[in-house]
Coordinates of C-alpha atoms and ligand atoms in Angstrom, one line a residue:
M206 CA 0.0 0.1 0.0
S207 CA 1.5 3.3 -1.1
I208 CA 2.3 5.9 1.6
R209 CA -0.4 8.2 0.0
T210 CA -3.2 5.6 0.3
R211 CA -2.0 5.0 4.0
L212 CA -1.8 8.7 5.0
T213 CA -5.2 9.2 3.5
L214 CA -6.8 6.3 5.4
W215 CA -5.2 7.1 8.5
Y216 CA -6.4 10.9 8.3
T217 CA -9.9 9.8 7.3
G218 CA -10.0 7.0 9.9
I219 CA -9.1 9.2 12.7
L220 CA -11.5 12.0 11.7
A221 CA -14.2 9.6 11.3
A222 CA -13.6 8.3 14.9
I223 CA -13.7 11.9 16.2
L224 CA -16.8 13.1 14.1
L225 CA -18.7 9.7 15.4
L226 CA -17.9 10.6 19.0
F227 CA -19.0 14.3 18.6
S228 CA -22.2 13.0 16.7
L229 CA -23.0 10.6 19.4
A230 CA -22.3 13.2 22.2
L231 CA -24.5 16.0 20.3
Y232 CA -27.4 13.5 19.5
S233 CA -27.6 12.2 23.0
L234 CA -27.7 15.8 24.5
L235 CA -30.4 16.8 22.0
S236 CA -32.7 13.8 22.8
Q237 CA -32.2 14.5 26.6
V238 CA -33.0 18.3 26.3
L239 CA -36.0 17.5 24.0
Y240 CA -37.5 14.6 26.5
E241 CA -36.8 16.8 29.4
Q242 CA -38.9 19.6 28.0
V243 CA -41.9 17.4 27.4
D244 CA -41.5 16.1 30.9
D245 CA -41.3 19.6 32.1
T246 CA -44.5 20.6 30.2
I247 CA -46.7 17.8 31.3
R248 CA -45.5 18.1 34.8
S249 CA -46.3 21.7 34.9
R250 CA -49.6 21.1 33.3
A251 CA -50.5 18.6 36.0
G252 CA -49.3 21.0 38.8
E253 CA -51.5 23.8 37.3
I254 CA -54.6 21.4 37.4
S255 CA -53.8 20.6 41.0
S256 CA -53.5 24.2 42.1
Y257 CA -56.9 25.0 40.0
I258 CA -58.6 22.3 42.2
Q259 CA -56.9 23.6 45.4
T260 CA -57.8 27.1 44.9
Q261 CA -61.3 26.7 43.3
T262 CA -62.8 24.1 45.7
D263 CA -64.9 25.9 48.4
P264 CA -64.1 24.4 51.8
L265 CA -67.6 25.1 53.0
R266 CA -69.0 23.4 50.1
L267 CA -66.6 20.5 50.3
L268 CA -68.0 20.1 54.1
I269 CA -71.5 20.0 52.9
T270 CA -71.5 18.3 49.7
R271 CA -68.3 16.4 49.7
Q272 CA -67.5 17.8 46.3
V273 CA -64.6 19.3 44.6
Q274 CA -64.3 21.7 41.7
I275 CA -63.3 19.8 38.6
P276 CA -61.5 22.0 36.3
P277 CA -62.5 22.7 32.8
V278 CA -59.7 20.5 31.6
D279 CA -59.8 21.5 27.9
V280 CA -58.2 25.0 29.1
F281 CA -55.1 22.8 30.2
S282 CA -54.9 20.9 26.9
T283 CA -53.2 21.5 23.7
S284 CA -53.4 19.7 20.4
N285 CA -50.9 17.0 21.6
T286 CA -51.3 17.4 25.5
F287 CA -54.1 15.3 26.9
V288 CA -55.5 15.5 30.4
Q289 CA -57.6 12.9 32.3
I290 CA -59.0 13.1 35.8
L291 CA -59.6 10.0 37.8
D292 CA -61.4 9.7 41.3
R293 CA -60.1 7.5 44.1
Q294 CA -61.9 4.2 42.4
G295 CA -60.2 4.7 39.2
N296 CA -63.4 6.2 37.5
I297 CA -62.7 8.7 34.8
V298 CA -64.4 12.1 36.0
A299 CA -63.1 14.5 33.4
R300 CA -61.1 14.2 30.0
S301 CA -59.9 16.8 27.5
A302 CA -61.8 17.0 24.2
N303 CA -58.8 16.2 22.3
L304 CA -58.9 12.5 23.5
G305 CA -62.2 12.2 21.5
D306 CA -63.5 8.5 22.4
N307 CA -60.3 7.4 23.8
F308 CA -58.9 7.6 27.1
L309 CA -55.3 7.8 28.6
P310 CA -54.5 4.0 29.6
I311 CA -54.3 3.6 33.3
R312 CA -51.5 1.6 34.8
R313 CA -52.4 -0.2 37.9
E314 CA -49.1 0.0 39.6
S315 CA -48.6 3.7 39.0
F316 CA -52.3 4.5 40.0
D317 CA -51.5 2.7 43.3
Q318 CA -48.4 4.5 43.8
N319 CA -50.4 7.8 43.1
L320 CA -52.9 6.9 45.8
A321 CA -49.9 6.5 48.2
G322 CA -48.8 10.1 47.2
S323 CA -46.1 9.8 44.9
A324 CA -46.2 11.1 41.3
V325 CA -45.1 8.8 38.2
L326 CA -43.7 9.5 34.8
Y327 CA -43.8 6.7 32.0
T328 CA -43.9 6.2 28.4
L329 CA -46.6 4.3 26.7
T330 CA -46.5 2.9 23.1
T331 CA -49.9 2.7 21.6
A332 CA -50.9 1.7 18.2
Q333 CA -51.2 5.1 17.1
A334 CA -48.3 6.9 19.1
R335 CA -45.7 7.0 21.9
L336 CA -47.2 8.8 24.7
R337 CA -45.3 10.2 27.7
I338 CA -47.6 10.3 30.9
Y339 CA -47.2 12.0 34.1
S340 CA -49.5 10.8 36.7
A341 CA -49.9 12.5 40.0
P342 CA -52.2 12.4 43.0
L343 CA -54.8 15.1 43.4
I344 CA -54.5 16.5 46.7
I345 CA -56.9 18.8 48.6
L346 CA -57.0 20.5 52.0
D347 CA -60.1 19.0 53.7
P348 CA -61.1 21.2 56.7
L349 CA -62.0 17.8 58.4
E350 CA -59.3 15.5 57.5
G351 CA -56.3 17.8 56.5
E352 CA -54.5 16.9 53.3
T353 CA -56.5 14.2 51.4
I354 CA -56.0 12.5 48.1
I355 CA -59.1 12.7 46.2
G356 CA -57.8 11.3 42.8
V357 CA -55.3 11.3 40.1
V358 CA -54.6 13.6 37.5
Q359 CA -52.8 12.3 34.4
V360 CA -51.3 14.5 31.6
G361 CA -50.2 12.9 28.5
M362 CA -48.2 14.1 25.6
S363 CA -47.6 12.5 22.4
L364 CA -43.9 12.0 21.4
H365 CA -44.6 12.2 17.8
D366 CA -42.9 15.8 17.5
V367 CA -39.7 14.8 19.5
D368 CA -39.4 11.6 17.7
A369 CA -39.5 13.4 14.4
T370 CA -37.2 15.9 15.2
L371 CA -34.8 13.6 16.4
L372 CA -35.2 11.3 13.3
T373 CA -34.4 14.5 11.4
A374 CA -31.2 15.3 13.3
R375 CA -30.1 11.6 13.0
Y376 CA -30.4 11.9 9.2
A377 CA -28.8 15.5 9.2
I378 CA -26.0 14.2 11.1
G379 CA -25.3 11.0 9.2
L380 CA -25.4 12.9 6.1
G381 CA -23.2 15.6 7.4
V382 CA -20.6 13.3 8.9
A383 CA -20.7 11.0 5.4
F384 CA -20.1 14.2 3.5
T385 CA -17.5 15.6 5.8
L386 CA -15.7 12.4 5.6
L387 CA -16.0 12.3 1.8
L388 CA -14.6 15.6 1.5
A389 CA -11.7 15.1 4.0
A390 CA -10.6 11.8 2.1
G391 CA -10.6 13.8 -1.0
V392 CA -8.8 16.8 0.4
G393 CA -6.5 14.3 2.3
A394 CA -5.5 12.4 -0.9
F395 CA -5.1 15.5 -3.0
M396 CA -2.6 17.0 -0.1
S397 CA -0.7 13.8 0.3
H398 CA -0.3 13.4 -3.5
A399 CA 0.8 17.2 -3.7
A400 CA 3.2 16.7 -0.8
L401 CA 4.7 13.4 -2.0
R402 CA 5.2 14.6 -5.7
P403 CA 8.6 15.8 -5.2
I404 CA 9.6 12.1 -3.9
D405 CA 8.2 10.6 -7.1
Q406 CA 10.4 13.2 -9.2
I407 CA 13.5 12.1 -6.8
T408 CA 12.8 8.5 -7.5
Q409 CA 12.3 9.2 -11.3
T410 CA 15.6 11.1 -11.6
A411 CA 17.5 8.5 -9.6
L412 CA 16.3 5.8 -11.8
Q413 CA 17.3 7.7 -15.0
I414 CA 20.8 8.2 -13.4
S415 CA 21.1 4.7 -12.6
R416 CA 19.9 3.4 -16.1
A417 CA 22.0 6.2 -17.9
E418 CA 24.8 5.3 -15.6
D419 CA 25.6 9.1 -15.5
L420 CA 26.7 10.1 -12.2
S421 CA 27.2 13.7 -13.3
R422 CA 23.4 14.4 -13.2
R423 CA 21.8 15.9 -10.2
L424 CA 18.5 16.2 -9.0
P425 CA 16.7 19.6 -9.6
A426 CA 17.0 21.9 -6.6
V427 CA 13.8 22.2 -4.2
R428 CA 13.1 25.7 -3.5
T429 CA 11.5 25.0 -0.2
Q430 CA 13.4 24.7 2.9
D431 CA 11.8 21.5 4.2
E432 CA 12.7 17.8 4.6
L433 CA 12.5 17.2 0.8
A434 CA 15.1 20.0 0.3
H435 CA 17.3 18.3 2.6
L436 CA 16.9 14.9 0.8
T437 CA 17.7 16.4 -2.5
D438 CA 20.8 18.1 -1.2
T439 CA 21.9 15.0 0.7
F440 CA 21.2 13.0 -2.4
N441 CA 23.1 15.3 -4.8
E442 CA 26.1 15.4 -2.3
M443 CA 26.2 11.5 -2.3
L444 CA 26.3 11.6 -6.1
G445 CA 28.9 14.1 -6.1
R446 CA 30.9 12.0 -3.6
L447 CA 30.2 8.9 -5.9
E448 CA 31.3 10.6 -9.0
E449 CA 34.5 11.7 -7.5
L450 CA 35.2 8.1 -6.1
F451 CA 34.4 6.8 -9.4
Q452 CA 36.7 9.4 -11.2
Q453 CA 39.5 8.5 -8.8
Q454 CA 39.1 5.0 -9.3
Q455 CA 39.3 5.3 -13.2
R456 CA 42.1 7.7 -13.1
L457 CA 43.7 5.2 -10.6
V458 CA 43.5 2.0 -13.1
A459 CA 44.8 4.5 -15.9
D460 CA 47.7 5.6 -14.0
V461 CA 48.6 2.0 -12.9
S462 CA 48.2 0.6 -16.4
H463 CA 50.4 3.5 -17.6
E464 CA 53.0 2.9 -14.9
L465 CA 53.1 -0.8 -15.5
R466 CA 53.4 -0.4 -19.5
T467 CA 56.7 1.2 -19.4
P468 CA 58.5 -1.3 -17.4
L469 CA 57.0 -4.1 -19.3
T470 CA 58.2 -2.5 -22.5
T471 CA 61.5 -2.3 -21.4
L472 CA 61.6 -6.1 -20.2
R473 CA 60.1 -7.3 -23.6
G474 CA 62.7 -5.1 -25.7
N475 CA 65.5 -6.3 -23.4
L476 CA 64.4 -10.0 -23.7
D477 CA 64.0 -9.6 -27.5
L478 CA 67.6 -8.2 -27.6
L479 CA 68.8 -11.3 -25.7
R480 CA 67.2 -13.7 -27.7
R481 CA 68.1 -12.6 -31.2
G482 CA 71.6 -11.6 -30.2
M483 CA 72.6 -14.1 -27.6
E484 CA 75.7 -14.9 -29.8
R485 CA 76.7 -11.4 -30.9
L486 CA 76.5 -9.7 -27.4
S487 CA 79.5 -9.5 -25.0
P488 CA 79.4 -10.7 -21.4
E489 CA 79.2 -7.2 -20.3
D490 CA 76.5 -6.1 -22.7
I491 CA 74.5 -9.2 -21.4
Q492 CA 75.3 -8.1 -17.7
D493 CA 74.0 -4.5 -18.4
I494 CA 70.8 -5.9 -20.0
L495 CA 70.1 -8.1 -17.1
Q496 CA 70.7 -5.1 -14.8
T497 CA 68.2 -3.0 -16.5
M498 CA 65.5 -5.9 -16.3
E499 CA 66.3 -6.5 -12.7
G500 CA 65.8 -2.8 -12.0
E501 CA 62.3 -2.8 -13.7
I502 CA 61.2 -5.8 -12.0
T503 CA 62.3 -4.2 -8.7
R504 CA 60.3 -1.1 -9.7
M505 CA 57.3 -2.9 -10.7
S506 CA 57.3 -4.9 -7.3
R507 CA 57.7 -1.7 -5.4
L508 CA 54.7 -0.3 -7.4
V509 CA 52.7 -3.4 -6.7
A510 CA 53.5 -3.2 -2.9
D511 CA 52.6 0.4 -2.6
L512 CA 49.5 -0.2 -4.3
L513 CA 48.5 -3.1 -1.9
L514 CA 49.3 -0.8 0.8
L515 CA 47.1 1.9 -0.5
S516 CA 44.3 -0.4 -1.1
Q517 CA 44.5 -1.6 2.6
A518 CA 44.3 2.1 3.3
D519 CA 41.3 2.6 1.4
A520 CA 39.7 -0.6 3.0
G521 CA 40.3 1.3 6.4
V522 CA 42.5 -1.4 7.6
Q523 CA 43.6 -0.3 11.2
I524 CA 47.2 0.1 12.3
K525 CA 48.8 -1.4 15.2
Q526 CA 48.8 0.5 18.4
E527 CA 52.2 -0.2 20.3
I528 CA 54.5 2.2 22.0
V529 CA 56.9 3.3 19.6
E530 CA 60.4 5.2 20.4
L531 CA 60.4 7.6 17.7
D532 CA 64.0 8.8 18.1
A533 CA 65.1 5.2 17.6
V534 CA 63.1 4.8 14.4
L535 CA 64.6 8.0 13.1
L536 CA 68.0 6.7 14.1
D537 CA 67.4 3.6 12.0
V538 CA 66.4 5.8 9.1
Y539 CA 69.6 7.9 9.3
R540 CA 71.6 4.9 9.1
Q541 CA 69.8 3.6 6.2
A542 CA 70.0 7.1 4.4
L543 CA 73.6 7.1 4.8
L544 CA 74.0 4.0 2.8
M545 CA 71.7 5.6 0.1
A546 CA 73.3 9.1 0.3
D547 CA 75.0 9.0 -3.2
G548 CA 77.0 12.1 -2.8
V549 CA 74.4 13.8 -0.6
R550 CA 75.5 14.7 3.1
V551 CA 73.0 13.2 5.4
E552 CA 73.1 14.9 8.9
L553 CA 71.3 14.0 12.2
G554 CA 70.1 17.5 13.6
H555 CA 68.5 18.0 17.0
E556 CA 67.1 14.8 18.5
D557 CA 64.8 14.7 21.4
R558 CA 63.3 11.7 22.9
A559 CA 59.8 10.9 22.0
L560 CA 57.3 8.4 22.5
V561 CA 54.3 7.8 20.3
L562 CA 51.4 5.2 19.9
G563 CA 51.3 3.3 16.6
D564 CA 52.8 1.0 14.3
R565 CA 56.8 1.1 14.2
D566 CA 57.2 -0.5 10.6
R567 CA 54.8 2.0 9.0
L568 CA 56.4 4.9 10.7
H569 CA 59.8 3.7 9.5
Q570 CA 58.4 3.5 6.2
L571 CA 57.1 7.0 6.1
L572 CA 60.3 8.5 7.4
L573 CA 62.2 6.4 4.8
N574 CA 60.1 7.6 2.1
L575 CA 60.7 11.4 2.9
V576 CA 64.4 10.8 3.3
D577 CA 64.4 8.8 0.0
N578 CA 62.6 11.7 -1.8
A579 CA 65.1 14.2 -0.1
I580 CA 68.1 12.4 -1.3
K581 CA 66.4 11.8 -4.6
Y582 CA 65.6 15.5 -5.2
T583 CA 69.1 16.9 -3.9
P584 CA 71.9 17.2 -6.2
A585 CA 75.2 15.9 -5.0
G586 CA 76.8 18.0 -2.6
G587 CA 73.7 19.1 -1.0
T588 CA 72.6 18.4 2.5
V589 CA 69.6 16.3 4.1
R590 CA 69.0 17.0 7.9
L591 CA 66.9 14.8 10.0
S592 CA 65.7 16.2 13.4
L593 CA 63.2 15.4 16.2
Y594 CA 61.4 18.0 18.3
R595 CA 59.4 17.0 21.4
R596 CA 57.0 20.0 22.2
E597 CA 54.2 20.2 24.7
D598 CA 51.4 18.8 22.4
W599 CA 53.3 17.5 19.2
V600 CA 56.1 15.6 18.3
Q601 CA 57.7 17.0 15.1
V602 CA 60.1 15.0 12.9
S603 CA 61.5 17.0 10.0
V604 CA 63.5 15.9 6.9
A605 CA 64.9 19.1 5.3
D606 CA 66.9 19.2 2.2
T607 CA 68.6 21.7 -0.1
G608 CA 67.5 20.2 -3.2
V609 CA 65.6 21.3 -6.5
G610 CA 62.5 22.4 -4.4
I611 CA 58.9 22.3 -5.5
A612 CA 57.1 24.9 -7.5
K613 CA 54.1 26.8 -5.8
E614 CA 51.6 25.4 -8.3
D615 CA 52.9 21.6 -7.5
L616 CA 52.6 22.0 -3.8
P617 CA 48.9 21.3 -3.4
H618 CA 49.2 18.2 -5.3
I619 CA 52.1 16.3 -4.4
F620 CA 50.4 14.1 -2.0
E621 CA 48.0 12.9 -4.8
R622 CA 48.7 9.5 -6.1
F623 CA 50.9 9.2 -9.0
Y624 CA 51.5 13.1 -9.1
R625 CA 54.8 14.1 -9.9
S626 CA 56.1 17.5 -10.7
D627 CA 57.5 17.6 -14.3
R628 CA 60.7 19.7 -13.0
A629 CA 61.4 16.9 -10.7
R630 CA 61.2 14.2 -13.4
S631 CA 61.1 11.7 -10.8
R632 CA 60.3 8.9 -13.1
Q633 CA 64.0 8.9 -14.2
T634 CA 64.7 9.0 -10.5
G635 CA 63.0 5.7 -10.2
G636 CA 59.8 7.0 -8.0
T637 CA 56.3 5.2 -8.1
G638 CA 54.8 8.6 -7.4
L639 CA 53.0 6.9 -4.3
G640 CA 55.6 7.4 -1.8
L641 CA 54.1 10.8 -0.5
S642 CA 50.3 9.6 -0.5
I643 CA 51.3 6.6 1.4
A644 CA 53.3 8.8 3.9
K645 CA 50.3 11.1 4.1
W646 CA 47.9 8.2 4.8
I647 CA 50.4 6.7 7.5
A648 CA 50.5 9.9 9.3
E649 CA 46.8 10.5 9.2
A650 CA 46.3 6.8 10.5
H651 CA 48.4 7.9 13.4
G652 CA 46.1 10.9 14.3
G653 CA 48.7 13.0 12.8
H654 CA 49.6 15.2 9.7
L655 CA 52.4 15.9 7.2
T656 CA 53.3 19.5 6.1
V657 CA 55.6 20.9 3.6
E658 CA 57.5 24.1 3.0
S659 CA 59.5 24.5 -0.2
E660 CA 61.3 26.8 -2.5
L661 CA 62.4 26.3 -5.9
G662 CA 66.1 26.0 -6.2
V663 CA 66.5 26.3 -2.3
G664 CA 65.1 23.1 -1.1
S665 CA 62.2 21.5 0.7
T666 CA 61.2 20.7 4.5
F667 CA 58.6 17.9 5.2
T668 CA 57.4 17.9 8.6
L669 CA 55.6 15.0 10.4
W670 CA 53.4 15.9 13.4
L671 CA 52.4 13.2 15.8
K672 CA 50.6 13.2 19.1
P673 CA 53.2 12.3 21.7
Y674 CA 52.2 9.2 24.0
Q675 CA 51.1 10.2 27.5
P676 CA 51.6 7.4 29.9
R677 CA 48.6 7.5 32.4
A678 CA 49.9 8.5 36.0
G679 CA 49.2 5.1 37.2
A680 CA 51.2 3.3 34.8
A681 CA 54.3 5.8 35.3
E682 CA 54.2 5.3 39.0
N683 CA 54.3 1.6 38.4
R684 CA 57.3 1.9 36.2
A685 CA 59.0 4.2 38.6
A686 CA 58.4 1.7 41.4
Ligands
LIG918 P1 57.9 10.1 -6.4 O1 57.9 8.5 -6.1 O2 57.8 10.5 -7.6 O3 59.1 10.7 -5.4 P2 56.4 11.0 -4.2 O4 54.9 10.8 -4.0 O5 57.4 10.7 -3.3 O6 56.6 10.2 -5.6 O7 56.3 12.5 -4.5 C1 55.6 13.2 -5.5 C2 56.3 14.3 -6.0 O8 56.6 15.3 -5.0 C3 57.6 13.9 -6.6 O9 57.5 13.6 -8.0 C4 58.4 15.2 -6.6 O10 58.1 16.0 -7.8 C5 57.8 16.0 -5.6 N1 58.6 15.8 -4.4 C6 58.6 15.0 -3.2 N2 59.6 15.1 -2.2 C7 60.2 16.1 -2.8 C8 61.6 16.8 -2.4 N3 62.2 16.5 -1.2 N4 62.1 17.7 -3.1 C9 61.7 18.1 -4.3 N5 60.4 17.5 -4.7 C10 59.7 16.5 -4.1

C-alpha cells in the first residue's frame, strides 16, 4: 500500500472516529433536552390542574356536599397534550376533548403509587403513537381530614414531534458526517499527493541516473526549505561523492596501467635483444641488459607493494597500536640514509626523545619515503638533515633538504597518487609517484599530519606531526616503582 493511501486512510479514519464521538454526544444531548422539555411541560400542566382544584374548591361546600371543583380540562390541553382526571376508585371524572373517544391508559401500579402519594412518569407505546404520561395524586386541604388524596390527574403528551425531530437530526448528522468524511478523504488524498510529488520526481531522476549510468546528473534543486530540500541536497551530495570516487578509481586504473606499461615494454625489448643477439652480445652487454631488467622488475614490485598498501588504506585497515620510540626509528632511518646518500650529505640534527602510539614499521616506512625523496631530489653536494623535536602537544620530525624544491603550483598536488612534478622528472629517479600519498595516509592513520615548505632551487622541508604518547599516571608510578 502506498504512503499516499496509508496517509489518507489514517487521516480519514481518525476524523471518522472523532466525528462519530462528537455526533453521538450531540445526539444524546439533544434527545435528553427534548425529552426533558416534554416532561417539564406535562409536569407543570398537572401542577396547574392541582392548584386549580385546590384554589377553586370551596371548603364550605366541600364540608357540606363532599364535592370538589373539577377544572375545565380543555383549558389545560393543547393539540398534543391530553388531560384526564380519575377519582380514587379509578373512574374517569374528566377528559380533555382532544382525546375524543379514547382515554389515557391507566396503569395499575402507577395508580396505586399515586394513591400512596407519589407522582409517576412513564412512556406508553400505543398503536397510534408513543405517549409520555405524568400521573400525580390530586391533593386538597379537607377542613376535617387535612391533606387528602381525592384522585389522580394524568397529563399525556404525544412524543410524535420529538421523535420526528430526533429522526431528522439523525439523518442530518449522518449525512453531514458522511459528506465531511468524503470531503476530508478527497482533500487528504490530494494533499498527500501534492506533498509526495517531489519524492516521485526524486525517484524518477534517480532511476534515470542509474539507467543511464550518468553520475554527473543531479536532482533539480527544491526551493522550499523542508525535509525534501534536505533529502535532495543529501542525495546530490552523495552523487557528487560517488562521482568523485568513480573518477578517482578510473584515474587510478589508468595511472597503474600507464605505470606498468613502461617497465613491461623495457622488459620485452631487453628480452628480444637477448634472444636475437645471444651470440653477438658480449658478457658485459648481457650483464647490462640483465641489470636493467632487474631494475624494472624491482620498480614493478615496489609499485605493486605500494598499491597493495594503499588499497588496505582505502579499505580502512586499522594500524597497530604499540608504544614506539620515535627517536630510535629516526636513528634507523638515518643509518639507512647514509647508505643511500650517493654524494648527498646526510645529517642528524636536534633529536629529543619521544614516544608515540602506533605501528613502528609503518612510521619507519613513512620517514624512509621522506628521506628517499630528499636524497633523490637533492643534487650531489647538497644536504639532508633529519631532526626530532618533542613539544608540549606535538612531536615533530622534519626532513629538510637543499634540493631542487617544489614549484608553488605543484605543492597542493604532491600528496596525490601518481602525481609528479615535471621539474623533478622523478620517473627517471625511480619513484612510483605513490611515496607521499602513502606517507600522508600513515601520518593520518596515526592521528597526525604531514606539512611541507619548499622553495624552488633552495630546498624543501617535510614535517611529520604526531601526538606524543602520554603514559597514564598510574602506569608511570608502576614503572618508577
Ligand atoms: P615519487 O615516487 O615520484 O617521488 P612521491 O609521492 O614520493 O613520488 O612524490 C611526489 C612528487 O613530489 C615527486 O614526484 C616530486 O615532484 C615531489 N617531491 C617529493 N619530495 C620532494 C623533495 N624532497 N624535493 C623536491 N620535490 C619533491
